Coordinates of C-alpha atoms and ligand atoms in Angstrom, one line a residue:
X1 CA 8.1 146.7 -65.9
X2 CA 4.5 147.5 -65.1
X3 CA 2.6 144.3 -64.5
X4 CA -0.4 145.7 -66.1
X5 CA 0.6 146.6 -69.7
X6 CA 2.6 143.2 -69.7
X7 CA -0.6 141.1 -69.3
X8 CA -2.3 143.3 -71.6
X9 CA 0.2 142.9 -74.1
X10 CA 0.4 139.1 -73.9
X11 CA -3.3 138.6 -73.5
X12 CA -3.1 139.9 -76.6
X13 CA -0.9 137.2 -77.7
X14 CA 1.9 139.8 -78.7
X15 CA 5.3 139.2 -77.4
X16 CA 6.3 142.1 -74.6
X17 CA 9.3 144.3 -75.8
X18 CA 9.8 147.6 -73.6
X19 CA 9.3 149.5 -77.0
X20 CA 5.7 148.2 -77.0
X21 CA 5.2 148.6 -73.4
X22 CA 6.2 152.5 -73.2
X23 CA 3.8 152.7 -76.6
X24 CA 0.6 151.1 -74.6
X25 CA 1.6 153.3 -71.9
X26 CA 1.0 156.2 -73.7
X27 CA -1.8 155.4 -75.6
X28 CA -3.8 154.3 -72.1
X29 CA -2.8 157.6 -70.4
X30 CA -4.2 159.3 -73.0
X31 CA -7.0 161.2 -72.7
X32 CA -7.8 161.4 -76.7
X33 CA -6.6 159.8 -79.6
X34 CA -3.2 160.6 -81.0
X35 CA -1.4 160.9 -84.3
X36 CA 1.6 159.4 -84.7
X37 CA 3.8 162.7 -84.5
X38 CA 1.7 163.1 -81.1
X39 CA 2.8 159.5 -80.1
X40 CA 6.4 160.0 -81.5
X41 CA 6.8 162.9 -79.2
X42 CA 5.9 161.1 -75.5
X43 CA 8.3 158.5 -77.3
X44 CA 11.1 160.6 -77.8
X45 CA 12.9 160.8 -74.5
X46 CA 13.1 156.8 -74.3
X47 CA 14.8 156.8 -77.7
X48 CA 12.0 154.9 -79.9
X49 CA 12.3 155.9 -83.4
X50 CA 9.4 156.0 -86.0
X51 CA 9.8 153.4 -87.7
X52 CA 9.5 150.8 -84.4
X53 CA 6.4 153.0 -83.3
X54 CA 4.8 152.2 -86.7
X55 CA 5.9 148.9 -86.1
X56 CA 3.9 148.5 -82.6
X57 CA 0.8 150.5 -83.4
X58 CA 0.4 148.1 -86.4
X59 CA 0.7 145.1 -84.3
X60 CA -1.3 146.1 -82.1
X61 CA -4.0 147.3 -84.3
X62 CA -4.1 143.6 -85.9
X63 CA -4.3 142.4 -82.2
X64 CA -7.4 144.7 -81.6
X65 CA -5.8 146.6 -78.8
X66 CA -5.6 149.7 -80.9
X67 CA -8.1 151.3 -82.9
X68 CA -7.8 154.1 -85.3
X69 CA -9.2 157.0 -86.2
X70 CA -9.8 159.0 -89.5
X71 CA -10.3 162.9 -88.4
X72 CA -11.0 164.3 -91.9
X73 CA -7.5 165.5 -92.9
X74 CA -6.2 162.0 -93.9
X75 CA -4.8 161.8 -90.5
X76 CA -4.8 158.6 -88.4
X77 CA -5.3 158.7 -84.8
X78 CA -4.8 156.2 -82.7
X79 CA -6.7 155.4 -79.1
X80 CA -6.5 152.2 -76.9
X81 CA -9.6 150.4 -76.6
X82 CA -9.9 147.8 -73.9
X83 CA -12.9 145.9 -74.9
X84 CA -11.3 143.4 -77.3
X85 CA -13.3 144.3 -80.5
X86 CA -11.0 144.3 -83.3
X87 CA -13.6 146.6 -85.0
X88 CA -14.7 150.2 -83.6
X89 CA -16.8 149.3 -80.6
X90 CA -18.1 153.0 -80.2
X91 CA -19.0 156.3 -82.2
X92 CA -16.3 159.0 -82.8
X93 CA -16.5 163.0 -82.2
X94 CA -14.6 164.8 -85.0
X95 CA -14.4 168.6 -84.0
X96 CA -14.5 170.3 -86.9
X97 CA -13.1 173.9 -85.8
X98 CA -9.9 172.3 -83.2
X99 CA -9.9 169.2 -84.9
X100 CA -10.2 167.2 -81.1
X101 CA -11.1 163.7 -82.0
X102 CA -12.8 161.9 -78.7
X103 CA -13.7 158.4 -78.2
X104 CA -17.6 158.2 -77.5
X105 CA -17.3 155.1 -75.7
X106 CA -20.1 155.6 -73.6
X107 CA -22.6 155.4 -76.7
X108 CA -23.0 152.0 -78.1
X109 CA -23.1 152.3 -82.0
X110 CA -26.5 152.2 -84.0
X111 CA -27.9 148.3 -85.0
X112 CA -28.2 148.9 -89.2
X113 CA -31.5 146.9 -89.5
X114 CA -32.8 145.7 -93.0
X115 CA -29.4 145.3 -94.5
X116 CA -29.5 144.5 -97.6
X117 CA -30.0 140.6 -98.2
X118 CA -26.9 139.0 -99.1
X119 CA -24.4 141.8 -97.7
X120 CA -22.0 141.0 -95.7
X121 CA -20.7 144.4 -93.3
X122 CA -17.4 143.8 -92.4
X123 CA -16.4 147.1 -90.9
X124 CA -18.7 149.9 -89.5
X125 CA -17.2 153.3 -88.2
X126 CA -19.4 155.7 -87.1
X127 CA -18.1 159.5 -86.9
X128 CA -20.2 162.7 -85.6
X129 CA -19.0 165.7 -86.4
X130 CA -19.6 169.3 -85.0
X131 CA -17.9 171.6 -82.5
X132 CA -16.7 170.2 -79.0
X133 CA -17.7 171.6 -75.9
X134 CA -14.3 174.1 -76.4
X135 CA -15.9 175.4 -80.2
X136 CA -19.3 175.5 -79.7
X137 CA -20.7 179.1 -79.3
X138 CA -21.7 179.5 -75.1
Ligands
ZN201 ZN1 -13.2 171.9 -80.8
ZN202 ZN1 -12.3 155.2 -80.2

């Protein structure tokens, strides 16, 4: 068992199953976010089945150690974040030719002064889209 992805799990006050563990595994290693087909196959040789991979990726999105993605073609991905946030911490790049989704977590999100008074924002996802370094005419 890798010491690491235990912690991380239980720090996140989930309880550790090897299902879960191979799942964070995956999602840390990757380098973008993935849809669930993605995730199901780096799942498949361990034996996990859909249904306990929907399982995990919804506990740990309600444990904030997952965050997900819309990419325009009502497709969730799904990307580790490690700072805690239960909300999206940082914008998202949505290639609009390959259809690469990429965590921007170097760019902090934009402060939404003069909200309206009396509004109350409870979620804020912020998504730029364009051609990636790949699509974009040299
Ligand atoms: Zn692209
Ligand atoms: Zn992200």
């Amino acid at each position: 068992m890798d010491e690491k992805i235990a912690q991380i799990i239980r720090g996140a006050g989930l309880r550790y199953t090897p299902g879960r563990a191979a799942l964070l595994d995956v999602l840390m290693d990757a380098l973008s976010p993935l849809t669930q087909e993605e995730i199901s196959l780096r799942l498949r040789d361990i034996g996990l089945n859909r249904v306990t991979i929907y399982r995990a990726l919804e506990s740990f999105l309600e444990a904030g150690l997952v965050h997900r993605i819309d990419n325009g073609d009502r497709l969730w991905k799904f990307a580790y974040c490690g700072c805690g946030s239960r909300k999206h911490c940082h914008p998202h790049f949505v290639c609009r030719s390959c259809g690469k989704v990429e965590c921007l977590v170097n760019i902090a999100l934009p402060k939404i002064p003069n909200m309206r008074p009396g509004y109350c924002v409870e979620e804020r996802e912020f998504y730029l889209r364009g051609l990636c370094d790949n699509c974009s005419p040299k």
